[in-house]
Coordinates of C-alpha atoms in Angstrom, one line a residue:
M73 CA 204.9 32.9 34.3
A74 CA 205.2 35.9 32.0
K75 CA 207.9 34.1 30.1
E76 CA 205.9 31.0 29.8
N77 CA 203.0 33.0 28.4
N78 CA 205.2 34.8 26.0
A79 CA 206.5 31.4 24.7
D80 CA 202.9 30.1 24.3
I81 CA 202.0 33.4 22.3
I82 CA 204.9 32.8 20.0
I83 CA 204.0 29.2 19.4
E84 CA 200.4 30.2 18.6
Q85 CA 201.7 32.8 16.2
K86 CA 203.9 30.2 14.3
I87 CA 200.9 27.9 14.3
D88 CA 198.8 30.6 12.6
S89 CA 201.3 31.2 10.0
L90 CA 201.8 27.5 9.3
L91 CA 198.1 26.8 9.1
A92 CA 197.4 29.7 6.7
L93 CA 200.0 27.9 4.3
M94 CA 198.6 24.3 4.6
T95 CA 196.4 22.6 2.0
L96 CA 193.5 20.2 3.2
E97 CA 195.6 17.1 2.3
E98 CA 198.6 18.4 4.5
K99 CA 196.2 19.1 7.3
I100 CA 194.7 15.6 7.3
G101 CA 198.1 14.2 7.0
Q102 CA 199.1 15.7 10.3
M103 CA 196.0 14.1 11.8
T104 CA 197.3 10.7 10.6
Q105 CA 199.4 8.1 12.4
V106 CA 200.9 5.0 10.8
R107 CA 203.3 2.2 11.7
H108 CA 206.8 2.3 10.2
F109 CA 205.8 -1.0 8.5
D110 CA 202.9 -2.4 6.5
D111 CA 200.8 0.7 6.5
L112 CA 203.1 2.5 4.1
S113 CA 203.3 1.2 0.4
D114 CA 206.8 2.5 0.8
D115 CA 208.6 5.0 2.9
N116 CA 207.8 7.9 0.4
D117 CA 204.2 7.7 1.8
I118 CA 205.6 9.7 4.7
A119 CA 206.1 12.6 2.4
T120 CA 203.4 12.3 -0.3
K121 CA 200.7 11.7 2.3
F122 CA 202.0 14.4 4.7
I123 CA 202.0 11.9 7.6
G124 CA 202.1 13.5 11.0
S125 CA 203.2 10.7 13.3
V126 CA 204.5 7.2 13.3
I127 CA 203.9 4.3 15.8
H128 CA 206.0 1.4 16.7
T129 CA 204.1 -1.6 18.2
Q130 CA 203.8 -5.4 17.7
G131 CA 205.5 -6.3 14.4
P132 CA 208.8 -5.9 12.5
L133 CA 211.5 -4.1 14.6
P134 CA 213.1 -0.8 13.2
G135 CA 216.5 -2.5 13.4
N136 CA 218.9 -4.7 15.4
G137 CA 219.7 -2.3 18.3
A138 CA 219.1 1.3 19.4
A139 CA 221.5 2.8 16.7
E140 CA 219.5 1.1 14.0
W141 CA 216.0 2.0 15.5
Q142 CA 217.4 5.7 15.6
A143 CA 218.5 5.4 12.0
R144 CA 215.2 4.1 10.8
F145 CA 213.4 6.9 12.6
T146 CA 215.9 9.4 11.2
R147 CA 215.2 8.3 7.7
L148 CA 211.4 8.8 8.0
Q149 CA 211.9 12.1 9.6
E150 CA 214.2 13.3 6.7
L151 CA 211.3 12.4 4.4
A152 CA 208.8 14.5 6.5
L153 CA 211.2 17.3 6.5
S154 CA 211.8 17.1 2.8
T155 CA 208.1 18.2 2.1
R156 CA 207.1 21.7 1.1
L157 CA 206.4 22.7 4.7
G158 CA 209.0 20.6 6.5
I159 CA 206.7 19.6 9.5
P160 CA 208.5 17.0 11.6
L161 CA 207.2 13.7 12.6
L162 CA 206.1 12.6 16.2
F163 CA 207.2 8.9 17.0
G164 CA 205.1 7.1 19.5
V165 CA 205.4 3.9 21.4
D166 CA 203.4 1.9 24.0
A167 CA 206.0 2.4 26.8
V168 CA 203.7 1.5 29.7
H169 CA 206.4 0.1 32.2
G170 CA 209.7 1.3 30.9
Q171 CA 210.5 1.3 27.2
N172 CA 209.0 -2.1 27.2
T173 CA 209.2 -2.7 23.4
Y174 CA 213.1 -2.8 23.4
E175 CA 214.9 -5.9 24.6
G176 CA 217.6 -4.8 27.0
A177 CA 215.7 -1.8 28.3
T178 CA 214.9 -1.4 32.1
I179 CA 211.4 -2.8 32.7
F180 CA 209.5 -1.5 35.9
P181 CA 206.9 -3.2 37.7
H182 CA 203.5 -2.6 35.9
N183 CA 201.3 0.2 37.4
I184 CA 199.5 -2.0 39.8
G185 CA 202.8 -2.7 41.5
L186 CA 203.8 1.0 41.5
G187 CA 200.3 1.6 43.1
A188 CA 201.2 -0.8 45.9
T189 CA 204.4 1.3 46.6
R190 CA 202.4 4.4 47.5
N191 CA 205.7 6.1 46.5
A192 CA 205.1 9.2 44.2
A193 CA 208.7 10.2 44.2
L194 CA 209.6 6.7 43.1
V195 CA 206.9 6.7 40.3
E196 CA 208.3 10.0 39.0
Q197 CA 211.9 8.6 38.8
A198 CA 210.5 5.5 37.0
A199 CA 208.8 7.8 34.4
K200 CA 211.9 9.9 34.0
I201 CA 214.0 6.8 33.2
T202 CA 211.1 5.6 30.8
A203 CA 211.5 8.9 28.9
I204 CA 215.2 8.7 28.7
E205 CA 215.2 5.1 27.3
A206 CA 212.3 5.9 25.0
Q207 CA 214.1 9.0 23.7
A208 CA 217.3 6.6 23.2
T209 CA 215.5 4.3 20.9
G210 CA 214.0 7.2 18.7
F211 CA 210.6 8.1 20.4
T212 CA 209.2 11.5 21.5
W213 CA 205.7 10.3 22.5
V214 CA 204.8 7.5 24.8
F215 CA 201.2 5.9 25.3
S216 CA 201.2 6.2 29.0
P217 CA 200.3 6.4 31.8
C218 CA 197.0 4.4 32.0
I219 CA 195.0 6.2 34.7
A220 CA 191.7 4.0 34.7
I221 CA 190.1 3.2 37.9
P222 CA 189.5 -0.7 37.5
Y223 CA 186.0 -1.7 38.7
N224 CA 186.4 -5.3 38.4
E225 CA 189.3 -7.4 38.2
K226 CA 187.9 -9.6 35.4
W227 CA 189.2 -6.8 33.2
G228 CA 192.3 -7.8 31.4
R229 CA 194.0 -4.5 31.9
V230 CA 193.8 -4.1 35.6
Y231 CA 197.6 -4.2 36.0
E232 CA 198.1 -1.3 33.7
A233 CA 196.3 0.9 36.2
F234 CA 197.6 2.2 39.5
S235 CA 194.7 1.3 41.9
E236 CA 191.1 1.0 42.5
S237 CA 191.5 4.2 44.6
T238 CA 190.7 7.4 42.7
K239 CA 192.7 9.4 45.2
L240 CA 195.8 7.3 45.0
T241 CA 195.4 7.3 41.3
E242 CA 195.4 11.0 41.2
V243 CA 198.6 11.4 43.1
L244 CA 200.4 8.8 40.9
T245 CA 199.2 10.3 37.7
R246 CA 200.7 13.7 38.5
A247 CA 204.0 12.0 39.3
S248 CA 204.0 9.9 36.2
V249 CA 203.2 12.8 33.8
K250 CA 205.7 15.1 35.5
G251 CA 208.4 12.4 35.2
L252 CA 207.7 11.6 31.7
Q253 CA 207.3 15.2 30.4
G254 CA 209.4 17.4 32.6
N255 CA 210.6 20.2 30.5
L256 CA 209.5 19.1 27.0
L257 CA 212.3 21.1 25.4
D258 CA 214.7 18.9 27.2
R259 CA 215.9 16.0 25.0
H260 CA 215.4 13.5 28.0
T261 CA 211.6 13.8 28.1
V262 CA 208.8 12.8 26.1
M263 CA 205.0 13.7 25.6
A264 CA 202.9 11.5 27.7
T265 CA 199.4 10.3 27.1
A266 CA 196.7 9.9 29.8
K267 CA 194.5 6.9 28.8
H268 CA 191.9 5.7 28.2
F269 CA 189.1 8.5 28.3
I270 CA 186.9 7.5 29.9
G271 CA 185.6 4.6 31.8
D272 CA 187.7 1.9 30.2
G273 CA 188.2 0.0 33.6
A274 CA 184.6 0.5 34.8
T275 CA 182.8 -1.6 32.3
D276 CA 180.2 -4.0 33.1
S277 CA 181.6 -7.4 34.2
G278 CA 185.0 -5.8 33.6
T279 CA 184.8 -6.4 29.7
E280 CA 187.4 -4.7 27.6
G281 CA 185.5 -2.2 25.3
G282 CA 182.3 -3.1 26.9
E283 CA 179.5 -0.6 28.1
T284 CA 180.2 1.5 31.2
S285 CA 176.8 2.0 33.0
L286 CA 177.8 4.5 35.5
S287 CA 175.9 7.7 36.0
S288 CA 177.2 10.9 34.9
Q289 CA 177.9 11.8 38.6
Q290 CA 179.7 8.6 39.3
V291 CA 181.9 9.3 36.3
Q292 CA 182.7 12.8 37.4
E293 CA 183.2 11.8 41.0
R294 CA 185.1 8.5 40.5
L295 CA 186.8 8.3 37.2
L296 CA 187.3 12.0 36.0
P297 CA 189.7 13.3 38.8
P298 CA 192.9 11.7 37.6
Y299 CA 192.3 13.4 34.2
I300 CA 191.9 16.8 35.9
V301 CA 195.2 16.2 37.6
A302 CA 196.8 15.1 34.2
V303 CA 195.4 18.1 32.3
D304 CA 196.5 20.3 35.2
E305 CA 200.2 18.9 34.9
G306 CA 200.1 19.8 31.2
V307 CA 199.7 16.2 29.7
G308 CA 200.4 16.5 26.0
S309 CA 197.8 14.0 24.8
V310 CA 194.9 12.0 25.8
M311 CA 193.7 8.6 24.3
A312 CA 190.1 7.8 23.6
S313 CA 188.8 4.7 25.1
F314 CA 187.3 1.4 23.4
N315 CA 184.3 1.3 25.8
S316 CA 180.9 2.8 25.3
M317 CA 178.8 5.0 27.6
S318 CA 175.0 5.5 27.3
G319 CA 175.4 3.2 24.3
R320 CA 177.7 5.5 22.5
P321 CA 181.4 4.7 21.8
M322 CA 183.6 7.0 23.6
H323 CA 185.5 7.7 20.3
A324 CA 182.4 9.4 19.1
H325 CA 181.2 11.0 22.4
K326 CA 181.4 14.7 21.6
E327 CA 179.9 15.7 25.0
L328 CA 182.7 14.2 27.0
I329 CA 185.6 14.7 24.6
S330 CA 184.9 18.2 23.1
D331 CA 182.4 19.7 25.7
M332 CA 184.0 18.3 28.9
L333 CA 187.7 17.5 28.2
K334 CA 188.6 20.2 25.8
S335 CA 186.3 23.0 26.7
A336 CA 185.3 22.7 30.3
M337 CA 188.7 21.2 31.5
K338 CA 190.8 23.4 29.0
F339 CA 192.9 20.5 27.7
D340 CA 194.8 21.9 24.8
G341 CA 196.8 18.9 23.8
I342 CA 196.2 16.0 21.3
M343 CA 193.2 13.8 21.5
V344 CA 194.3 10.6 19.9
S345 CA 192.3 7.6 18.8
D346 CA 193.1 4.1 20.0
W347 CA 193.9 1.2 17.5
K348 CA 191.8 1.4 14.3
G349 CA 189.6 4.0 16.0
Y350 CA 188.4 5.6 12.9
S351 CA 187.0 2.5 11.1
R352 CA 185.6 0.9 14.5
F353 CA 183.6 3.7 15.8
G354 CA 181.9 5.8 13.2
E355 CA 184.6 7.2 10.9
N356 CA 183.9 10.9 10.7
D357 CA 181.8 10.8 13.7
V358 CA 185.0 10.3 15.7
I359 CA 186.5 13.5 14.1
N360 CA 183.4 15.5 14.9
A361 CA 183.5 14.2 18.5
G362 CA 187.0 15.8 19.0
V363 CA 189.5 13.1 18.1
D364 CA 192.6 14.7 16.5
V365 CA 194.9 12.1 15.6
I366 CA 193.8 8.7 14.0
M367 CA 195.8 5.5 14.2
A368 CA 195.2 4.6 10.6
V369 CA 196.6 1.1 10.8
E370 CA 196.1 -2.4 9.4
G371 CA 194.5 -1.2 6.1
D372 CA 192.6 1.9 7.3
L373 CA 195.2 4.5 5.9
D374 CA 193.6 5.3 2.5
M375 CA 190.0 4.7 3.6
Y376 CA 190.7 7.2 6.4
L377 CA 192.6 9.8 4.2
E378 CA 189.8 9.6 1.5
G379 CA 186.9 9.4 4.0
L380 CA 188.0 12.5 6.0
K381 CA 188.6 14.6 2.9
S382 CA 185.2 13.7 1.6
G383 CA 183.7 14.5 4.9
V384 CA 185.1 18.0 4.8
E385 CA 184.2 18.5 1.1
S386 CA 180.6 17.5 1.7
G387 CA 180.5 19.7 4.9
Y388 CA 179.9 17.0 7.4
V389 CA 183.2 17.7 9.0
S390 CA 183.8 21.5 9.3
L391 CA 187.2 23.1 8.4
N392 CA 187.2 24.7 11.9
R393 CA 187.3 21.2 13.3
I394 CA 190.3 20.2 11.1
D395 CA 192.1 23.3 11.9
D396 CA 191.5 22.8 15.7
A397 CA 193.0 19.2 15.4
V398 CA 196.0 20.3 13.3
R399 CA 196.6 23.3 15.8
R400 CA 196.9 20.8 18.6
V401 CA 199.3 18.7 16.8
L402 CA 201.5 21.5 15.7
R403 CA 201.4 23.0 19.2
Q404 CA 202.9 19.8 20.8
K405 CA 205.5 19.7 18.1
Y406 CA 206.5 23.1 18.9
R407 CA 206.5 22.4 22.6
L408 CA 208.7 19.5 22.0
G409 CA 211.1 21.6 20.2
L410 CA 211.0 19.2 17.2
F411 CA 211.2 22.0 14.5
E412 CA 214.5 22.9 16.0
N413 CA 215.9 19.3 17.0
P414 CA 213.9 16.7 15.0
F415 CA 216.4 13.9 15.2
P416 CA 217.2 11.3 18.0
D417 CA 220.0 12.0 20.3
S418 CA 222.7 9.2 19.7
T419 CA 224.3 10.0 23.2
L420 CA 221.4 8.5 25.0
I421 CA 221.8 5.2 23.6
E422 CA 224.5 4.3 26.3
K423 CA 221.7 5.1 29.0
I424 CA 219.6 2.1 28.1
G425 CA 219.4 -0.5 30.7
I426 CA 222.2 1.0 32.8
Q427 CA 222.7 0.0 36.4
E428 CA 221.5 3.2 37.9
H429 CA 218.2 2.8 36.1
R430 CA 217.9 -0.8 37.2
D431 CA 218.6 0.2 40.8
I432 CA 215.5 2.4 40.7
A433 CA 213.4 -0.5 39.1
R434 CA 214.8 -2.9 41.8
Q435 CA 213.7 -0.4 44.5
A436 CA 210.3 -0.2 42.9
V437 CA 210.0 -4.1 43.0
R438 CA 211.1 -4.2 46.7
E439 CA 208.5 -1.5 47.6
S440 CA 205.7 -3.1 45.6
L441 CA 205.6 -6.4 47.4
V442 CA 202.5 -6.8 49.8
L443 CA 202.9 -9.3 52.6
L444 CA 199.6 -10.9 53.1
K445 CA 200.5 -13.6 55.7
N446 CA 203.6 -14.3 57.7
S447 CA 202.8 -17.1 60.1
K448 CA 205.3 -17.5 63.1
N449 CA 207.4 -14.7 61.5
I450 CA 208.8 -17.2 58.8
L451 CA 209.9 -14.1 57.0
P452 CA 212.5 -12.8 56.5
L453 CA 214.3 -16.0 55.8
K454 CA 217.7 -16.7 57.1
K455 CA 220.4 -16.6 54.5
D456 CA 222.2 -19.7 55.9
L457 CA 219.5 -22.3 55.6
N458 CA 220.8 -25.7 54.7
K459 CA 218.4 -26.3 51.9
I460 CA 215.9 -24.0 50.1
V461 CA 213.8 -25.3 47.2
V462 CA 212.5 -22.7 44.6
V463 CA 209.4 -24.1 42.8
G464 CA 207.6 -23.1 39.7
E465 CA 208.3 -22.0 36.1
H466 CA 207.6 -18.4 37.1
A467 CA 210.5 -18.4 39.3
N468 CA 213.1 -18.9 36.4
N469 CA 211.4 -16.9 33.6
S470 CA 211.8 -13.2 33.2
G471 CA 209.0 -13.1 30.5
L472 CA 206.4 -14.7 32.9
Q473 CA 207.4 -12.4 35.8
S474 CA 207.0 -9.3 33.7
G475 CA 203.4 -9.8 32.1
G476 CA 201.9 -8.3 29.0
W477 CA 203.5 -5.4 27.1
T478 CA 206.9 -6.8 27.7
I479 CA 209.0 -7.1 24.5
N480 CA 205.9 -8.3 22.7
W481 CA 202.4 -7.0 22.9
Q482 CA 201.1 -10.0 24.6
G483 CA 204.2 -10.3 26.7
S484 CA 206.6 -13.3 26.4
T485 CA 207.0 -16.8 28.0
E486 CA 210.8 -16.7 27.7
N487 CA 213.7 -14.9 29.3
Y488 CA 214.7 -11.6 27.6
A489 CA 218.0 -9.6 27.7
G490 CA 219.1 -7.7 30.7
A491 CA 216.5 -9.1 33.2
T492 CA 217.1 -11.1 36.3
T493 CA 214.8 -13.9 37.4
I494 CA 213.4 -14.5 40.8
L495 CA 215.4 -17.6 41.2
K496 CA 218.8 -16.0 40.2
G497 CA 218.1 -13.2 42.8
I498 CA 217.4 -15.9 45.5
E499 CA 220.6 -17.9 44.5
K500 CA 222.7 -14.6 44.8
I501 CA 221.7 -13.9 48.2
A502 CA 221.4 -17.5 49.5
G503 CA 224.4 -19.0 48.0
G504 CA 224.7 -22.6 47.1
N505 CA 221.9 -23.8 49.2
V506 CA 219.3 -23.4 46.6
V507 CA 217.6 -26.2 44.5
Y508 CA 215.2 -25.5 41.7
D509 CA 212.0 -27.7 41.1
A510 CA 210.2 -26.3 38.1
D511 CA 207.1 -28.3 38.4
A512 CA 206.9 -29.4 42.0
T513 CA 207.8 -33.0 41.2
G514 CA 211.2 -33.2 42.9
N515 CA 211.9 -35.2 46.1
H516 CA 212.7 -32.3 48.5
G517 CA 210.9 -33.1 51.6
D518 CA 214.1 -32.3 53.5
A519 CA 214.1 -28.6 52.5
D520 CA 214.0 -26.0 55.2
V521 CA 211.7 -23.9 53.1
A522 CA 209.9 -24.0 49.7
I523 CA 209.5 -20.7 48.0
V524 CA 206.7 -21.5 45.5
V525 CA 206.3 -19.1 42.7
V526 CA 202.8 -19.1 41.1
G527 CA 200.6 -16.9 39.0
E528 CA 199.2 -15.9 35.6
T529 CA 200.7 -16.2 32.3
P530 CA 201.3 -12.9 30.4
Y531 CA 198.2 -11.3 28.4
A532 CA 197.3 -7.9 27.3
E533 CA 193.9 -6.1 26.5
S534 CA 190.9 -8.4 26.0
F535 CA 193.0 -11.4 25.8
G536 CA 193.2 -11.2 29.6
D537 CA 189.5 -10.7 30.2
I538 CA 188.0 -13.4 32.5
G539 CA 184.9 -14.8 30.9
G540 CA 185.5 -12.9 27.7
E541 CA 185.4 -14.1 24.1
I542 CA 189.1 -15.7 24.6
D543 CA 188.2 -17.0 28.0
A544 CA 191.7 -18.3 28.6
Y545 CA 192.1 -17.1 32.3
E546 CA 190.4 -17.7 35.7
I547 CA 190.1 -15.6 38.8
T548 CA 191.8 -18.5 40.6
L549 CA 195.2 -20.2 40.3
T550 CA 195.4 -23.1 37.8
E551 CA 195.0 -26.5 39.2
A552 CA 198.7 -27.1 38.5
H553 CA 199.8 -24.1 40.4
Q554 CA 197.4 -25.0 43.4
N555 CA 199.2 -28.5 43.3
Y556 CA 202.6 -26.9 43.5
I557 CA 201.6 -25.4 46.7
S558 CA 199.8 -28.5 48.0
N559 CA 202.6 -30.8 47.2
Y560 CA 205.1 -29.0 49.4
V561 CA 202.6 -28.3 52.1
N562 CA 201.8 -32.0 52.2
K563 CA 205.5 -32.9 52.5
G564 CA 205.5 -30.7 55.8
V565 CA 207.8 -28.3 54.3
K566 CA 207.4 -24.6 55.5
T567 CA 206.0 -22.9 52.4
V568 CA 206.4 -19.3 51.2
V569 CA 204.1 -18.5 48.3
L570 CA 204.9 -15.6 45.8
L571 CA 202.1 -14.7 43.5
I572 CA 202.9 -13.2 40.2
S573 CA 199.7 -11.6 38.8
G574 CA 198.3 -8.6 37.2
R575 CA 195.4 -8.4 39.6
P576 CA 194.2 -9.9 42.9
L577 CA 193.1 -13.6 42.6
V578 CA 190.9 -15.7 44.7
T579 CA 193.7 -17.5 46.8
T580 CA 191.8 -17.9 50.1
K581 CA 192.7 -21.7 50.4
Q582 CA 196.3 -21.1 49.3
I583 CA 196.8 -18.3 51.8
E584 CA 195.5 -20.5 54.5
Q585 CA 197.8 -23.4 53.4
S586 CA 200.9 -21.4 53.2
D587 CA 203.2 -20.1 56.1
A588 CA 203.8 -17.0 54.2
F589 CA 202.0 -15.3 51.2
V590 CA 203.3 -12.3 49.0
A591 CA 201.5 -10.5 46.2
A592 CA 204.5 -9.6 44.0
W593 CA 202.5 -8.4 41.0
L594 CA 204.3 -8.1 37.7
P595 CA 207.9 -7.0 38.9
G596 CA 209.5 -6.6 35.4
S597 CA 213.2 -7.0 34.7
E598 CA 214.5 -6.9 38.3
G599 CA 213.4 -10.0 39.9
D600 CA 216.3 -9.9 42.5
G601 CA 214.4 -7.0 44.2
I602 CA 212.0 -9.8 45.5
A603 CA 214.8 -11.8 47.1
E604 CA 216.3 -8.7 49.0
V605 CA 213.1 -8.6 50.7
L606 CA 212.4 -12.3 51.3
F607 CA 216.0 -12.5 53.1
G608 CA 215.5 -9.3 55.1
N609 CA 217.9 -6.9 53.4
Y610 CA 214.9 -4.6 53.1
S611 CA 211.4 -4.6 54.8
F612 CA 208.1 -5.2 53.2
K613 CA 206.5 -1.7 52.6
G614 CA 203.7 -2.5 50.0
K615 CA 200.1 -1.9 50.6
L616 CA 197.3 -3.4 48.6
P617 CA 196.1 -1.0 45.8
H618 CA 193.1 -3.2 45.5
S619 CA 190.7 -5.0 47.8
W620 CA 191.4 -8.7 47.9
P621 CA 188.5 -11.1 47.2
K622 CA 187.7 -14.0 49.4
S623 CA 185.5 -16.0 46.8
E624 CA 184.8 -16.1 43.1
E625 CA 181.2 -14.8 44.1
D626 CA 182.8 -11.5 45.0
Y627 CA 183.2 -10.7 41.3
N628 CA 179.7 -11.0 40.3
G629 CA 178.8 -7.4 41.1
K630 CA 180.9 -4.2 40.8
Y631 CA 183.9 -4.1 43.0
G632 CA 186.4 -1.7 44.5
P633 CA 186.6 0.8 47.5
N634 CA 184.0 3.0 46.3
F635 CA 181.8 0.4 44.6
W636 CA 181.6 -2.4 47.2
D637 CA 178.2 -4.0 47.7
D638 CA 177.6 -3.7 51.4
S639 CA 177.0 -7.5 51.6
I640 CA 180.6 -8.2 50.3
T641 CA 183.5 -8.2 52.8
P642 CA 186.9 -8.6 51.2
L643 CA 189.5 -11.0 52.6
F644 CA 191.9 -8.1 52.8
S645 CA 190.8 -4.4 52.5
Y646 CA 192.4 -1.9 50.2
G647 CA 195.6 -0.6 51.9
F648 CA 196.3 -3.9 53.8
G649 CA 199.9 -5.2 54.0
L650 CA 201.9 -6.5 56.9
R651 CA 205.4 -5.3 57.9

């Protein structure tokens, strides 16, 4: 402990020395995050505007493969190091279920599936692998885990969170942060981000960025505990949320950011804005509230640099606030060892998507599956059945099975490199007795069993809100997918339904119709893990991380284990899962 304290003291002394040398422009630069494309007039902006961090997100790729990604970020790092003070860059990415922006990386089940595993050791392993594959592609900072407590499944980000249970979320938060960060000086680890602070999943009607009308006591009892755990585990950053509370945007909520998180909870890391947080939520009010790093993207950069400088010069933003923000940025750069080792490690490239990593992801898939119905013990299936028909486009499409934040921000509707589809997994185990009926129009009434794979198409953020401005999703299956099930039930074929979704859906009728029904969530790249359980190589272990609704009316109020209206009884309670 004494050694750690001594190391912290040395870091603070180094920060003091560096801060004393910095101009206002250099300080504001350290508070600035840009994309490696579009936001820069050219790469030299990194040096001339003293940029502190770079984000990779939807848009042009850094290159054609990990070596080119590393080379791109090395070039930007060299520009940062060429400045008068030579302060290195942080490189951030939304690695929310593996290094999901890189095609060929290991993609884990989304957090809702990890919540169903109840396996903290497994979540920590998944986080360690995510850190390795993120570092291998040039990143030192990941914007995960999401530790929201979803209040209503109409929210389009339910799958990013572990559970509606505060207690389970606390346990898995600790595992995730520990796995991602480990020893920050180790080149296999990255800085984690607990997000989104606070109330993002508890908005009225589940609206992304809406109003969270909980009382202060409810926030502290239900939503805050995972953040307390994250801070206790030394999380390097926290991201502000898009929602508002008491009518005030969280980005500008000084009482919760500065007074609670930073002062009362003693969080000493970086408070980072979400997308365009400065221009969206009050400009310098965001800085005064305690946000330290701004995502100055999509045209915000010059407006932000000039606006913050003007705010300091006018006295609206104190120099003490600026120094606190820069101190927090520099502290994490020292903790990560970036001043000594600023460049990516090329030896990690060979670790991307390796079998050892995929084996852990496949284990996560197996343990995430929740068996909701198993009439007459139809599962596990016999491997020597004469004819198995696999139904539905989700069965043969790794993009559809993986959900949003997979290769693209909004996910993909196509197969991607390195992934195994559910169909391929079934074929591998069941041999040549499998036929595929993509749209349930085939004449397969003679099949011994139909495995019908239905679910949601990928979405992210507000695009997945139910009843929101985009309004592309329902809380039920589409009519087409309901018909997939009915077509085979009506043929008299024994029917096993796999639901691929980022949240519980109202499927009461479909559960009644089927012989077996499995909540498979969004399994990621290792679809064969599903077949391993269906055919009995492994047992079902998953338990519901959310209560399961029986009707659409259940969603009209607020919803979850701590939020249930006494008049609402779920179809399946939180924690349900057959063996």
